[in-house]
Short mmCIF file of C-alpha atoms in Angstrom, two decimals:
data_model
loop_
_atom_site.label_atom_id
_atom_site.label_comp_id
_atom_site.label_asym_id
_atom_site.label_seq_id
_atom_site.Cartn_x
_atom_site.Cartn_y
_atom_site.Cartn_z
CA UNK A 1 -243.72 -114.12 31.81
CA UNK A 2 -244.48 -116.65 34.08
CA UNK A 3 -240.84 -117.25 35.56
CA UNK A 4 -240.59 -113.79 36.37
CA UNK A 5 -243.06 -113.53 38.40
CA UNK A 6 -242.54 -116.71 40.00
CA UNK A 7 -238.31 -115.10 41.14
CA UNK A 8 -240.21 -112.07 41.96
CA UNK A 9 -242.99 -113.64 43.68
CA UNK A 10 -240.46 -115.88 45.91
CA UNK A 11 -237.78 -113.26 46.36
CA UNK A 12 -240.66 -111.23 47.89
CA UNK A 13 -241.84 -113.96 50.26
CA UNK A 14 -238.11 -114.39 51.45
CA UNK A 15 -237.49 -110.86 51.85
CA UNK A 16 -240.96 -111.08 54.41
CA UNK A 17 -239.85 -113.66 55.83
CA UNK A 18 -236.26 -111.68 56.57
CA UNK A 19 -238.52 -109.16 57.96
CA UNK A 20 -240.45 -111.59 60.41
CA UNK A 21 -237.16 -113.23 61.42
CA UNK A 22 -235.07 -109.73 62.03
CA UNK A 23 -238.63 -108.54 63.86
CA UNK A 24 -239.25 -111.13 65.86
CA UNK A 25 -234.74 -111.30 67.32
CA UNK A 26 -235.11 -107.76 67.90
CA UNK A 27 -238.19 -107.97 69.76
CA UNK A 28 -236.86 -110.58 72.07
CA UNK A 29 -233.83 -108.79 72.22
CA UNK A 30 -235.37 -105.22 72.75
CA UNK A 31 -233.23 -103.97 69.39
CA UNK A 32 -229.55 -105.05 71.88
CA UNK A 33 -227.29 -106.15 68.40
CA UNK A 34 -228.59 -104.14 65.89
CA UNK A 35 -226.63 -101.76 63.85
CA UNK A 36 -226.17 -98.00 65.54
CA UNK A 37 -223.62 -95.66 64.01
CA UNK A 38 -221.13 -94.35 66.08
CA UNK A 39 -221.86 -91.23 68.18
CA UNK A 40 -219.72 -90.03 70.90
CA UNK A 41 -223.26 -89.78 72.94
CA UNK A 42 -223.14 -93.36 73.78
CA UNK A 43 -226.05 -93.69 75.57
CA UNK A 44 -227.82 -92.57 72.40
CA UNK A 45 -227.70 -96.05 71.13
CA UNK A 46 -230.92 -97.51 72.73
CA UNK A 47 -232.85 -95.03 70.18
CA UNK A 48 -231.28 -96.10 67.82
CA UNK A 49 -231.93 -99.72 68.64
CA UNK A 50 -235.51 -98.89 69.28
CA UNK A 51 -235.20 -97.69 65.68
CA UNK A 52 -234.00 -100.55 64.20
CA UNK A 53 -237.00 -102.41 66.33
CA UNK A 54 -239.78 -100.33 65.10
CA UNK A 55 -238.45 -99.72 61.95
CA UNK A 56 -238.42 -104.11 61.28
CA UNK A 57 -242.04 -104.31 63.10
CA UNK A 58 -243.30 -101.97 60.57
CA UNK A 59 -241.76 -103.49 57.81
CA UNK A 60 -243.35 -106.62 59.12
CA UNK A 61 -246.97 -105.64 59.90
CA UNK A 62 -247.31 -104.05 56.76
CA UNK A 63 -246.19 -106.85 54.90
CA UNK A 64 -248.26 -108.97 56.81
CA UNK A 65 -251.54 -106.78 56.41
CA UNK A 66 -251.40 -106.27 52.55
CA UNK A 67 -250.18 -110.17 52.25
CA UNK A 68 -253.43 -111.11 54.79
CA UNK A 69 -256.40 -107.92 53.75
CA UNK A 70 -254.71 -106.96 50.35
CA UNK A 71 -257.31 -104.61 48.68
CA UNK A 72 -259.74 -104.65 51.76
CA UNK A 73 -256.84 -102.61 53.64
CA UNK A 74 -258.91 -99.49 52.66
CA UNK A 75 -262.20 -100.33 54.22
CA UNK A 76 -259.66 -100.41 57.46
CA UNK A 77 -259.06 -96.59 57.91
CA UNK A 78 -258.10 -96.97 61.53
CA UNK A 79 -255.65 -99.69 60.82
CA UNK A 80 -254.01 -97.92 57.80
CA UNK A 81 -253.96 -94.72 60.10
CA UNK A 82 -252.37 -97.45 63.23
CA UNK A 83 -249.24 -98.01 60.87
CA UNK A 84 -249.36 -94.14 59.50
CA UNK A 85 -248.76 -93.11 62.97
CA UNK A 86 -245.91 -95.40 63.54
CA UNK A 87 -244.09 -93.92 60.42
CA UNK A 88 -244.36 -90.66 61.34
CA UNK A 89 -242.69 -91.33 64.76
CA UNK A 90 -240.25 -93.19 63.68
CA UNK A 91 -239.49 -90.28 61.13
CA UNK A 92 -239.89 -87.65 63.67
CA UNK A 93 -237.41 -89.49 66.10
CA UNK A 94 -234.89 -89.76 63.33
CA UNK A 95 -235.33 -86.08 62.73
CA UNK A 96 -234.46 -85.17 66.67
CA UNK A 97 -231.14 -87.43 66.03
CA UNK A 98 -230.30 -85.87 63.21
CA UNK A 99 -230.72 -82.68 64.70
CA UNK A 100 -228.51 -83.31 67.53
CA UNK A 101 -225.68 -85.05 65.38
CA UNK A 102 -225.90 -81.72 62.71
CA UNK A 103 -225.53 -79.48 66.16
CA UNK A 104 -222.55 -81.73 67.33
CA UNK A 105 -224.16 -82.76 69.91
CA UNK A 106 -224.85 -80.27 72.20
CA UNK A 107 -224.99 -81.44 76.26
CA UNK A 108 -227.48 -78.82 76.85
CA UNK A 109 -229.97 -80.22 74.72
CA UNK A 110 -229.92 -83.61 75.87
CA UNK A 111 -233.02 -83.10 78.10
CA UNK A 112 -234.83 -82.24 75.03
CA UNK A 113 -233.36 -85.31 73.22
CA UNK A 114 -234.38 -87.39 75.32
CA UNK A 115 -237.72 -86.53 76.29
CA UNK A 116 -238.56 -86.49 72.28
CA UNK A 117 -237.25 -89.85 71.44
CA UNK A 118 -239.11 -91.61 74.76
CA UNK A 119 -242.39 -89.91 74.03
CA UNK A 120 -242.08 -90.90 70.15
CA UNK A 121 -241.13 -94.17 71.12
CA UNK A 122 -243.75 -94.52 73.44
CA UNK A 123 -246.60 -93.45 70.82
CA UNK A 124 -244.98 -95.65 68.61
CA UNK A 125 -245.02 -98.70 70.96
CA UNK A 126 -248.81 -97.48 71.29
CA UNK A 127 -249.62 -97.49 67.63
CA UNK A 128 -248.26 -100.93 67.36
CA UNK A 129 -250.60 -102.12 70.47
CA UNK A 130 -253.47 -100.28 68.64
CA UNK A 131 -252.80 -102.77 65.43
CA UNK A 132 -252.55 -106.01 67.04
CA UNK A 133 -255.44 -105.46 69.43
CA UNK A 134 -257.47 -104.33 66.40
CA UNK A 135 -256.22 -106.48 63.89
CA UNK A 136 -258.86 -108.61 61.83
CA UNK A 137 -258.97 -112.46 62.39
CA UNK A 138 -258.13 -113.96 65.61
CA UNK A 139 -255.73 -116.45 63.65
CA UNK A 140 -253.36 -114.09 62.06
CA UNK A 141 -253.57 -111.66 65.22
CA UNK A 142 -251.79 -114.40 67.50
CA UNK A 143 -249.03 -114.99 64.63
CA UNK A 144 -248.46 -110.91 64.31
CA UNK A 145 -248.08 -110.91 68.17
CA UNK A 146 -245.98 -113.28 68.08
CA UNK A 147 -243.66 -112.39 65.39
CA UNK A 148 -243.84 -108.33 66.10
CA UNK A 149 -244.44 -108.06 70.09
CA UNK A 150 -243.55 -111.83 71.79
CA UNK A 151 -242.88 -110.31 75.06
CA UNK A 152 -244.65 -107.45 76.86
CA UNK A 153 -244.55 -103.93 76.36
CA UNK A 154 -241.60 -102.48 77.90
CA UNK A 155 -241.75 -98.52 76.31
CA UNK A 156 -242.76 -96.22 79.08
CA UNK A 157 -243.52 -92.30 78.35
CA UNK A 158 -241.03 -89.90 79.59
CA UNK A 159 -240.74 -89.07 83.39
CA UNK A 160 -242.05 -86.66 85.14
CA UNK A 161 -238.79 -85.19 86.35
CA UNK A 162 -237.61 -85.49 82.78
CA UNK A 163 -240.72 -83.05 81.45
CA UNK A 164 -239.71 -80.58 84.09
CA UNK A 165 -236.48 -80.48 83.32
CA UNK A 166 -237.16 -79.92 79.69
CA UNK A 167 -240.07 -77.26 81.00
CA UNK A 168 -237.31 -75.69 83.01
CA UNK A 169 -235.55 -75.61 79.24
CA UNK A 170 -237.95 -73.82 77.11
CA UNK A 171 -239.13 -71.26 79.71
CA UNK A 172 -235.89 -69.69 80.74
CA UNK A 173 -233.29 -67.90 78.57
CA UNK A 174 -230.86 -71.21 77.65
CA UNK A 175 -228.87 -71.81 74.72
CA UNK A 176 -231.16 -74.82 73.93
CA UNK A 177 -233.92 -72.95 73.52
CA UNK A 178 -232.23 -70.46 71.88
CA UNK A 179 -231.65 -73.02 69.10
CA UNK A 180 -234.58 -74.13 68.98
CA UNK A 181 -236.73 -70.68 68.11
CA UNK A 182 -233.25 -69.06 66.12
CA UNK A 183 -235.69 -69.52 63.25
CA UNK A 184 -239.20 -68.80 64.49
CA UNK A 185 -240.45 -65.58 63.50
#
């Protein structure tokens, strides 16, 4: 019936405009005040609010892409694939979290850690670029941008010095690596 779909309708336009809100704070912000559980690798907690950012700019671009192309998404492969690619790294950096919190943590591995989270993060930060540079209509591009990325791109890829330590990692005998290939065959 009508009503229903009108609370439906509305509680769906406020829960998108949560989403634009929460994006938009944590962008200016850079995630600082968002929710992190408690590790006792403190320093963890920027991936975690880098997350929480990502996870609230996806959340918001794909609202804003079905609410703005609806069914003509699919004739947009590359922009369907854009947020596709941020998923999967925001999945695969909560998988190398996880990993580390079911190991307890090990110091060794924080090379490795970190290394994974800053490239994901980076690719993600890159598949967001790729959707508002390539997003249809020069109208609701400047409102994404300003909602999901209102400052400058701040994600950098790993270091250098960081990819040789992890090289240093995986090619000599280590209990890292040992971990990591205990189940490669």
């Amino acid at each position: 019936d009508l009503s229903g779909f009108d609370e439906a309708f509305w509680s769906h336009m406020a829960f998108v405009l949560s989403n634009g809100i929460r994006s938009f704070f944590l962008s200016i912000f850079n995630g600082r005040g968002s929710h992190v559980p408690s590790v006792p690798v403190g320093y963890l907690n920027f991936y975690y609010q880098q997350l929480n950012l990502y996870s609230a700019k996806l959340a918001l671009m794909t609202d804003f892409t079905m609410l703005t192309m609806g069914g003509a998404l699919k004739r947009h492969e590359k922009l369907s694939a854009r947020l596709g690619d941020l998923l999967s790294c925001l999945y695969l950096a909560s998988a190398v979290l996880k990993n580390f919190h079911d190991d307890d943590y090990p110091e060794e591995d924080l090379p490795l850690i970190h290394w994974a989270c800053q490239q994901l993060l980076f690719e993600a930060e890159e598949a967001v670029q790729g959707i508002l540079d390539n997003f249809s209509g020069v109208f609701q591009r400047m409102i994404l941008r300003v909602l999901v990325n209102p400052l400058s791109r701040r994600i950098k890829p790993p270091s250098d010095k960081l990819g040789l330590q992890v090289a240093k990692i995986l090619t000599r005998s280590h209990a890292a690596r040992d971990r990591l290939i205990s189940d490669v065959f």
